[in-house]
Coordinates of C-alpha atoms in Angstrom, one line a residue:
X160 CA 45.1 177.0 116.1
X161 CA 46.3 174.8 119.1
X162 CA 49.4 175.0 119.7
X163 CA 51.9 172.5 121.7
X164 CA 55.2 172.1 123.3
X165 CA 57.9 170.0 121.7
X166 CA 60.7 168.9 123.4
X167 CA 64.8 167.5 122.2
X168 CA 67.7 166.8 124.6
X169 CA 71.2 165.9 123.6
X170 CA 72.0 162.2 125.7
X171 CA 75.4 160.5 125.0
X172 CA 74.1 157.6 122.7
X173 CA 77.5 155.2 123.5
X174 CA 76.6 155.2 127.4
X175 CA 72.8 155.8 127.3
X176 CA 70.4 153.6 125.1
X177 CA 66.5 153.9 125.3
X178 CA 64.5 151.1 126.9
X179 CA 61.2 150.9 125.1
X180 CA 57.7 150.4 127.0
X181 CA 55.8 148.4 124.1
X182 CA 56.5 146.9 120.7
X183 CA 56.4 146.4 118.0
X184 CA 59.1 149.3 118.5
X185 CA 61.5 150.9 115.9
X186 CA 62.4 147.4 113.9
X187 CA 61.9 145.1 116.5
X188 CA 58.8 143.3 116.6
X189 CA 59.2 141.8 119.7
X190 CA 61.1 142.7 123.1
X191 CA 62.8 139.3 122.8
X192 CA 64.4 140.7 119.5
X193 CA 65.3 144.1 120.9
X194 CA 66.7 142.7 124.3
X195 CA 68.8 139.7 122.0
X196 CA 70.5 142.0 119.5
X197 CA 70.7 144.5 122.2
X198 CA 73.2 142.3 123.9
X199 CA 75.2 141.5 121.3
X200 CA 75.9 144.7 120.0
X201 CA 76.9 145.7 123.8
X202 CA 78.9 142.7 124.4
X203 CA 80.9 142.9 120.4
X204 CA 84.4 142.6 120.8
X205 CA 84.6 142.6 124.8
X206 CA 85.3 138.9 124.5
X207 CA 82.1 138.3 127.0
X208 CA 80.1 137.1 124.1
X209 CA 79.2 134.3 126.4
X210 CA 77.3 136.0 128.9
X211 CA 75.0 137.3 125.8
X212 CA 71.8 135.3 127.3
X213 CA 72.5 136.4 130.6
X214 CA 72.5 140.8 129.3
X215 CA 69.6 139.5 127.2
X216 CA 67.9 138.2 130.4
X217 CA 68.9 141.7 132.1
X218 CA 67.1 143.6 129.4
X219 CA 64.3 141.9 129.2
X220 CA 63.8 142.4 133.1
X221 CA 64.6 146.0 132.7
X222 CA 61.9 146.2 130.0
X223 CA 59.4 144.5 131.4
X224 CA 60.1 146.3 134.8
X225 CA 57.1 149.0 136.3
X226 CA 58.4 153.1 136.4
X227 CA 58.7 153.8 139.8
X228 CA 56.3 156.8 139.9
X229 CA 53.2 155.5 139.6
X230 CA 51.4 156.6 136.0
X231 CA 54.3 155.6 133.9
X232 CA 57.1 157.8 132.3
X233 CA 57.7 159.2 128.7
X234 CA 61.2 157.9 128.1
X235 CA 64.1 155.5 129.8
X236 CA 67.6 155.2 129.4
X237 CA 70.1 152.6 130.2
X238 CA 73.5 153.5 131.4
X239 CA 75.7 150.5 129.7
X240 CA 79.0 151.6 130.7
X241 CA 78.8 149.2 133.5
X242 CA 77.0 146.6 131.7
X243 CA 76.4 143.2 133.1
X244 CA 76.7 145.1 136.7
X245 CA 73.9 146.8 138.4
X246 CA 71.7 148.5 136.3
X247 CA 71.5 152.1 136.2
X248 CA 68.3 153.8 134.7
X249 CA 66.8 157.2 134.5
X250 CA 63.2 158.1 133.8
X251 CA 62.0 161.0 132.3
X252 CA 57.9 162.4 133.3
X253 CA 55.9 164.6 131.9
X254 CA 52.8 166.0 133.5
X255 CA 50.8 169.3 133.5
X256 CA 51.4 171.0 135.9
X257 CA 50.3 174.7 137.8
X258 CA 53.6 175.4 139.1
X259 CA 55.5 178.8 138.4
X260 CA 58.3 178.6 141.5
X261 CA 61.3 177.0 142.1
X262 CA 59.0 176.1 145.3
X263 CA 56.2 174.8 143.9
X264 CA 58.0 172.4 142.1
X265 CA 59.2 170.8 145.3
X266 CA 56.0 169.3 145.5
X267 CA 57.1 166.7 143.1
X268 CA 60.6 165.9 144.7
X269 CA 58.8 163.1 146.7
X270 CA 57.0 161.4 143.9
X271 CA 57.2 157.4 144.2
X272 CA 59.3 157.8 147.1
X273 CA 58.0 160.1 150.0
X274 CA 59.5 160.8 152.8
X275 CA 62.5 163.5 153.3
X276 CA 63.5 166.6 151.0
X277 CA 67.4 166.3 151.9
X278 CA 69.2 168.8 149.7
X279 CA 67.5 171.6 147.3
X280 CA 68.7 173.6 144.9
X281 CA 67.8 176.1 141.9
X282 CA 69.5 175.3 138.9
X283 CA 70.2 178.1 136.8
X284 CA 71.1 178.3 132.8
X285 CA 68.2 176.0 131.7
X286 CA 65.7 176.5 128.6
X287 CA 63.0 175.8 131.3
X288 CA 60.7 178.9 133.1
X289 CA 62.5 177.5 136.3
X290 CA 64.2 174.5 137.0
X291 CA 65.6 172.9 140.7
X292 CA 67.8 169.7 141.6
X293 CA 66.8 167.8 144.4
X294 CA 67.7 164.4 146.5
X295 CA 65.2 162.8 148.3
X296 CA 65.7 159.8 150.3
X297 CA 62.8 156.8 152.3
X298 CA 63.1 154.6 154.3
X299 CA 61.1 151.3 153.0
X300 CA 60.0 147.7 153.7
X301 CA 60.3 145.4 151.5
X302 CA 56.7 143.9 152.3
X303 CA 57.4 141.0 149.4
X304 CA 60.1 139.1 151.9
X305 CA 58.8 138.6 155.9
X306 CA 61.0 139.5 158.0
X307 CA 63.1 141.8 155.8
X308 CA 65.3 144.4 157.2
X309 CA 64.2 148.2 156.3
X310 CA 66.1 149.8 153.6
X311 CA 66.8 153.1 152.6
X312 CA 66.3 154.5 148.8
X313 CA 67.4 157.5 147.4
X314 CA 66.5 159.7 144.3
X315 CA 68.4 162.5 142.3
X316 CA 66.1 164.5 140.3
X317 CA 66.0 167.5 138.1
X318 CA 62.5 169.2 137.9
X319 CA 61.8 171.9 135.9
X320 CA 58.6 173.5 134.6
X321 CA 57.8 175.0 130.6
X322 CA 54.6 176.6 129.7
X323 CA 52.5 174.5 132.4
X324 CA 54.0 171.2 132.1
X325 CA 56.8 169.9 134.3
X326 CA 59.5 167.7 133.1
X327 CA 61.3 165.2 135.9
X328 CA 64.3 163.5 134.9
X329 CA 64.8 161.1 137.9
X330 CA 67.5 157.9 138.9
X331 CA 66.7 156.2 142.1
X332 CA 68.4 153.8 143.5
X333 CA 69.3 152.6 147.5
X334 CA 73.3 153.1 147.0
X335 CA 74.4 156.8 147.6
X336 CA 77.3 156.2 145.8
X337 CA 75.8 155.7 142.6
X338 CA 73.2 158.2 143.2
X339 CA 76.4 160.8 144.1
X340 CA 77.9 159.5 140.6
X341 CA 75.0 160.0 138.4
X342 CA 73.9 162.9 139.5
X343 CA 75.7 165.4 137.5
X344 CA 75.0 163.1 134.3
X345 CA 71.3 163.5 135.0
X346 CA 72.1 167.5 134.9
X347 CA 73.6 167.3 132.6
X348 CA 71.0 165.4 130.2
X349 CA 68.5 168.0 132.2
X350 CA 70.3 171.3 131.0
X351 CA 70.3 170.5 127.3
X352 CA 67.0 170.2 126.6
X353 CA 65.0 172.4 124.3
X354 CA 61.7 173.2 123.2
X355 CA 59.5 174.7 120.1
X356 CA 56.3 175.6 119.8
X357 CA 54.2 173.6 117.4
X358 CA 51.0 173.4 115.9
X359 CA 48.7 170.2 117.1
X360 CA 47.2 169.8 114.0
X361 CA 47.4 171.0 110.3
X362 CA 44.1 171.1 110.3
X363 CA 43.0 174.4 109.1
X364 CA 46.1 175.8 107.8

C-alpha cells in the first residue's frame, strides 16, 4: 500500500491567521466575505472600527496577491499584530526533492530571489532528516516604474528535507529590520513541525 507523508505544525493562532488561495474556503463563499469579517474581527474593540474597509481592502490585496516563488506555495500566514501597518507574510513550499545534506538543500536558498547566500546555518533539534536557516538577499529593478532606483530584497528561510520532500518556510521582504525580527518566529513555526506516515488510500485494506 502507498504510503504518504503527513505533516502538523503548532503557529500562534492570535498573531498568525491563514490567507486562503481559492474559495469557496472553510464558510466563506467568497474572498469578499473572508477579507470583510476578517477585518472586523481584527479591528473589535481597538476603537479603529472605521478603518474596517480599508484592512478589508488590505486582505483582499494580500489574497489575491502571487507567492513569490514561482509554482505557488501550500499555506500563508498573516502576522496581524501590526495590523493596518506593513504586511508581514510567510509562505510555506512543498516540493520533492533529492536532497539528503544540509548542502544540498542550499540549492533552494535562492528560490524567487537569486542572487547572494549571505549567512548559513544547520539548525539542529528538528523532526526533519536535516534542516538549515538561511538569509539571502538581491538586488532588483522594479521594471513596472521607468526610471526606478534598484532595490534590495531580502529572505529568511528555514529549509529542511523529510523522506524526499523539502519543506521551505520563507518571509521576504526589502527591510532588514523586519526580516532580523521575524526570523526567529519563522524558526520557530519551522522547529515544531511533525510528521506521520499515512496510507494514500484505503483502498485495499
Amino acid at each position: 500500500m502507498a504510503v504518504e507523508l503527513q505533516y502538523d505544525f503548532t503557529i500562534d493562532g492570535r498573531r498568525w491567521v491563514p490567507i486562503p488561495f481559492c474559495f469557496p474556503w472553510s464558510e466563506f463563499a467568497t474572498a469578499q466575505e473572508w477579507a470583510s469579517l476578517l477585518a472586523s474581527d481584527l479591528l473589535a474593540g481597538t476603537g479603529a472600527e472605521s478603518t474596517a474597509e480599508l484592512l478589508t481592502e488590505q486582505a483582499l490585496a494580500l489574497q489575491a496577491a502571487p507567492t513569490p516563488i514561482p509554482g505557488g506555495a501550500h499555506e500563508r500566514f498573516w502576522r496581524t499584530e501590526y495590523v493596518g501597518g506593513y504586511p508581514i507574510v510567510i509562505h510555506l513550499y512543498i516540493g520533492e526533492t533529492s536532497a539528503t545534506t544540509a548542502e544540498d538543500l542550499l540549492q533552494y536558498a535562492r528560490l524567487g530571489i537569486g542572487e547572494f547566500v549571505q549567512t548559513w546555518s544547520i539548525l539542529e533539534g528538528t523532526a526533519f532528516d536535516v534542516a538549515v536557516n538561511v538569509a539571502v538577499s538581491a538586488v532588483i529593478t522594479d521594471v513596472t516604474r521607468e526610471g526606478s532606483p534598484d532595490m534590495t530584497v531580502g529572505a529568511v528561510r528555514s529549509i529542511g528535507v523529510r523522506d524526499g520532500l523539502v519543506f521551505l518556510l520563507d518571509f521576504l521582504d526589502e527591510d532588514p529590520i523586519r526580516l532580523e525580527a521575524v526570523q526567529p518566529e519563522v524558526e520557530e513555526i519551522f522547529r515544531s513541525f511533525r510528521f506521520r506516515a499515512a496510507p494514500s488510500s484505503a483502498a485495499g485494506a
